Every structure is written in C-alpha cells, then in structure tokens.
Amino acid sequence: MQEEQEKIDPINEHIQTIANLHKQTEQRLSPQQRVIERTTYFLRQPRFLFLILLILLLWVGANMLLGLSGTPAFDPPPFNWFQGLLTLGAVIQATVILITQNRQNQVSERRRQLDLQVSLLLDEKMSKLITMVDELRRDHPDLENKQDQHVEALKKTVDPHQSLETLDQLLSEEQR
C-alpha cells in the first residue's frame, strides 16, 4: 500500500525528478572536470588554509634552523622560492575556481531555462483552466451571467517578449 502511495505522491515524484536531473548533470562531467571539482572542493575547506599555514611554518622553520646551524638555507629570507610557489599556487587556484564557476553558471543557466519553460507552460494551463471555469459559470443556469474584467485578463497567457519589453522600459525610466 505504501509503495502505491509513494508512486502517486507528487512531492516524492518531483524530488526524484530533481535528484535524477542532478545525477545526469554529474554523469556528464569529463574526468578532468571531476578532478577540478574535487580540487575546488578541497580548496574551499578550512583544512586547506591550515595546510598552507603548516607548510609556511615548516618552510620558514627549516630555513631558520639551517641558517642557525651554519648550513646554507635552501630559501633564505625573504623566502623568494616560497613566494614563487605561493604565486604559482594562487594562479592555479584561481584558474580551478574559475573553471568550476563557469560550469556551475552553465548548469544554473540550464535550470533557469527549464524554470522559464515550466512557468510559461503553467501560465498556459492556468489560463485554460480559468477560461474553462468561466465558461462553466456562464453556462450554469443558476449563476448570473456577467462579465468580470479581472477574469478576462487572467484568461490571457503571459507574452514573455512583451513582459521583458515592459520590464526593460520600466527599468530604463527608473534610471533617468
């Protein structure tokens, strides 16, 4: 019985659909992109900061101890080699983050397009339902047959081009 209820439960069905969309997106990743995603995940963890600080302390400590023991330090102060490594790391880190953001932006854009398509479809369906209910009201012998301007307006579907044009016009007027 619960299996049947789960099959017709629209909320669970929609959650499953969303999970499937996420899985499909992840399955399309190339092996290189997967490595970049894992790297980005590691870079945004607090332990990455602590790792950098630990390496810095070890680097400086080793160079100072070597200098104190009379052995030439491999990177004496001002630690030019370490600065170079940090710069290279920063360039690589920035590039990895930008690649990840680019992919996430593409996924977000696809979702926005899907949202727009679903919204337009829902608008059409709602307009059709309003039209049908209004027709039933008009055909019903016990109800007064009067015109409702609000209902007439709701029967019309949204024209996305006109809506965007109106929004652009209002925003441009606001900026003046």
CSV table of C-alpha atoms in Angstrom, one decimal:
chain,number,residue,atom,x,y,z
A,1,MET,CA,0.0,0.0,0.0
A,2,GLN,CA,2.8,2.4,0.9
A,3,GLU,CA,4.5,1.7,-2.4
A,4,GLU,CA,1.4,2.7,-4.3
A,5,GLN,CA,1.1,5.8,-2.3
A,6,GLU,CA,4.8,6.7,-3.0
A,7,LYS,CA,4.2,6.1,-6.7
A,8,ILE,CA,1.3,8.7,-6.8
A,9,ASP,CA,2.8,11.1,-4.3
A,10,PRO,CA,3.7,14.1,-6.5
A,11,ILE,CA,6.1,15.6,-4.0
A,12,ASN,CA,8.2,12.4,-3.9
A,13,GLU,CA,8.0,12.2,-7.7
A,14,HIS,CA,9.2,15.7,-8.1
A,15,ILE,CA,12.0,15.2,-5.6
A,16,GLN,CA,13.1,12.1,-7.5
A,17,THR,CA,13.0,14.1,-10.8
A,18,ILE,CA,15.2,16.8,-9.3
A,19,ALA,CA,17.6,14.1,-8.0
A,20,ASN,CA,17.7,12.5,-11.4
A,21,LEU,CA,18.5,15.9,-13.1
A,22,HIS,CA,21.4,16.3,-10.6
A,23,LYS,CA,22.7,12.8,-11.3
A,24,GLN,CA,22.5,13.4,-15.1
A,25,THR,CA,24.4,16.6,-14.8
A,26,GLU,CA,27.1,14.9,-12.7
A,27,GLN,CA,27.4,11.9,-15.1
A,28,ARG,CA,28.1,14.2,-18.0
A,29,LEU,CA,31.3,15.5,-16.3
A,30,SER,CA,34.6,14.7,-18.0
A,31,PRO,CA,37.3,13.0,-15.9
A,32,GLN,CA,39.2,16.3,-16.0
A,33,GLN,CA,36.2,18.3,-14.8
A,34,ARG,CA,35.7,15.7,-11.9
A,35,VAL,CA,39.3,16.3,-10.8
A,36,ILE,CA,38.8,20.1,-11.0
A,37,GLU,CA,35.6,19.8,-9.0
A,38,ARG,CA,37.3,17.7,-6.3
A,39,THR,CA,40.2,20.1,-6.2
A,40,THR,CA,37.8,23.1,-5.8
A,41,TYR,CA,36.0,21.3,-3.0
A,42,PHE,CA,39.3,20.7,-1.2
A,43,LEU,CA,40.4,24.3,-1.7
A,44,ARG,CA,37.3,25.7,-0.1
A,45,GLN,CA,37.7,23.7,3.1
A,46,PRO,CA,39.2,25.3,6.3
A,47,ARG,CA,41.8,22.5,6.4
A,48,PHE,CA,43.3,23.9,3.2
A,49,LEU,CA,44.1,27.1,5.0
A,50,PHE,CA,45.7,25.2,7.9
A,51,LEU,CA,47.7,23.1,5.4
A,52,ILE,CA,49.1,26.3,3.8
A,53,LEU,CA,49.9,27.7,7.3
A,54,LEU,CA,51.6,24.5,8.3
A,55,ILE,CA,53.7,24.4,5.1
A,56,LEU,CA,54.7,28.1,5.7
A,57,LEU,CA,55.7,27.4,9.3
A,58,LEU,CA,57.7,24.3,8.2
A,59,TRP,CA,59.4,26.2,5.3
A,60,VAL,CA,60.4,29.2,7.5
A,61,GLY,CA,61.3,26.9,10.4
A,62,ALA,CA,63.5,24.7,8.3
A,63,ASN,CA,65.3,27.6,6.7
A,64,MET,CA,65.9,29.3,10.0
A,65,LEU,CA,67.2,26.2,11.6
A,66,LEU,CA,69.5,25.5,8.7
A,67,GLY,CA,70.8,29.1,8.9
A,68,LEU,CA,71.4,28.8,12.7
A,69,SER,CA,73.2,25.5,12.3
A,70,GLY,CA,75.6,27.1,9.8
A,71,THR,CA,74.3,25.1,6.8
A,72,PRO,CA,73.2,27.3,3.9
A,73,ALA,CA,69.4,27.6,3.9
A,74,PHE,CA,67.6,26.4,0.7
A,75,ASP,CA,65.5,29.6,0.6
A,76,PRO,CA,66.8,32.3,3.0
A,77,PRO,CA,64.7,35.2,3.9
A,78,PRO,CA,62.8,36.9,2.3
A,79,PHE,CA,61.9,33.4,1.0
A,80,ASN,CA,61.8,34.1,-2.7
A,81,TRP,CA,61.2,30.4,-3.6
A,82,PHE,CA,58.3,30.2,-1.3
A,83,GLN,CA,56.8,33.4,-2.6
A,84,GLY,CA,57.1,32.0,-6.1
A,85,LEU,CA,55.4,28.7,-5.1
A,86,LEU,CA,52.6,30.7,-3.4
A,87,THR,CA,52.2,32.8,-6.6
A,88,LEU,CA,52.1,29.7,-8.8
A,89,GLY,CA,49.6,28.1,-6.3
A,90,ALA,CA,47.4,31.2,-6.4
A,91,VAL,CA,47.3,31.2,-10.2
A,92,ILE,CA,46.4,27.5,-10.3
A,93,GLN,CA,43.8,28.0,-7.6
A,94,ALA,CA,42.2,31.0,-9.3
A,95,THR,CA,42.1,29.1,-12.6
A,96,VAL,CA,40.5,26.0,-11.0
A,97,ILE,CA,37.9,28.1,-9.2
A,98,LEU,CA,37.0,30.0,-12.5
A,99,ILE,CA,36.6,26.7,-14.3
A,100,THR,CA,34.3,25.4,-11.6
A,101,GLN,CA,32.3,28.6,-11.6
A,102,ASN,CA,31.9,28.5,-15.3
A,103,ARG,CA,30.5,25.0,-15.2
A,104,GLN,CA,28.2,26.0,-12.3
A,105,ASN,CA,27.0,29.0,-14.3
A,106,GLN,CA,26.2,26.8,-17.3
A,107,VAL,CA,24.2,24.4,-15.0
A,108,SER,CA,22.4,27.4,-13.5
A,109,GLU,CA,21.5,28.8,-16.9
A,110,ARG,CA,20.1,25.5,-18.0
A,111,ARG,CA,18.0,25.4,-14.8
A,112,ARG,CA,16.8,29.0,-15.4
A,113,GLN,CA,15.8,28.0,-18.9
A,114,LEU,CA,13.9,25.0,-17.6
A,115,ASP,CA,12.2,27.2,-14.9
A,116,LEU,CA,11.1,29.6,-17.6
A,117,GLN,CA,9.7,26.8,-19.8
A,118,VAL,CA,7.8,25.3,-16.9
A,119,SER,CA,6.5,28.8,-15.8
A,120,LEU,CA,5.2,29.5,-19.4
A,121,LEU,CA,3.6,26.1,-19.6
A,122,LEU,CA,1.9,26.6,-16.2
A,123,ASP,CA,0.7,30.0,-17.3
A,124,GLU,CA,-0.9,28.4,-20.3
A,125,LYS,CA,-2.5,25.7,-18.2
A,126,MET,CA,-3.9,28.2,-15.6
A,127,SER,CA,-5.3,30.4,-18.4
A,128,LYS,CA,-7.0,27.5,-19.9
A,129,LEU,CA,-8.4,26.4,-16.5
A,130,ILE,CA,-9.7,29.9,-15.8
A,131,THR,CA,-11.3,30.0,-19.3
A,132,MET,CA,-13.0,26.7,-18.7
A,133,VAL,CA,-14.3,27.6,-15.2
A,134,ASP,CA,-15.6,30.9,-16.6
A,135,GLU,CA,-17.4,29.1,-19.4
A,136,LEU,CA,-18.9,26.7,-16.9
A,137,ARG,CA,-20.1,29.7,-14.8
A,138,ARG,CA,-21.6,31.3,-17.9
A,139,ASP,CA,-23.4,28.1,-18.9
A,140,HIS,CA,-24.7,27.4,-15.4
A,141,PRO,CA,-28.4,28.4,-15.3
A,142,ASP,CA,-28.4,29.5,-11.6
A,143,LEU,CA,-25.5,31.9,-11.9
A,144,GLU,CA,-25.6,35.5,-13.1
A,145,ASN,CA,-24.0,35.8,-16.5
A,146,LYS,CA,-21.9,38.9,-16.0
A,147,GLN,CA,-18.5,39.9,-17.5
A,148,ASP,CA,-15.6,40.0,-15.0
A,149,GLN,CA,-12.8,42.2,-16.3
A,150,HIS,CA,-10.3,40.6,-13.9
A,151,VAL,CA,-11.2,37.1,-15.1
A,152,GLU,CA,-10.9,38.2,-18.7
A,153,ALA,CA,-7.4,39.5,-18.0
A,154,LEU,CA,-6.4,36.3,-16.3
A,155,LYS,CA,-7.6,34.2,-19.3
A,156,LYS,CA,-4.7,35.7,-21.3
A,157,THR,CA,-1.4,34.0,-21.2
A,158,VAL,CA,1.8,35.9,-20.5
A,159,ASP,CA,3.7,37.1,-23.5
A,160,PRO,CA,7.4,36.8,-22.3
A,161,HIS,CA,8.6,39.2,-25.1
A,162,GLN,CA,6.1,41.8,-24.0
A,163,SER,CA,6.8,41.3,-20.4
A,164,LEU,CA,10.5,41.7,-20.9
A,165,GLU,CA,10.0,44.8,-23.0
A,166,THR,CA,7.8,46.3,-20.3
A,167,LEU,CA,10.4,45.4,-17.6
A,168,ASP,CA,13.2,47.0,-19.7
A,169,GLN,CA,11.1,50.1,-20.2
A,170,LEU,CA,10.3,50.5,-16.5
A,171,LEU,CA,13.9,49.9,-15.5
A,172,SER,CA,15.2,52.5,-18.1
A,173,GLU,CA,12.6,55.0,-16.8
A,174,GLU,CA,13.7,54.4,-13.2
A,175,GLN,CA,17.4,55.1,-14.1
A,176,ARG,CA,16.6,58.5,-15.6
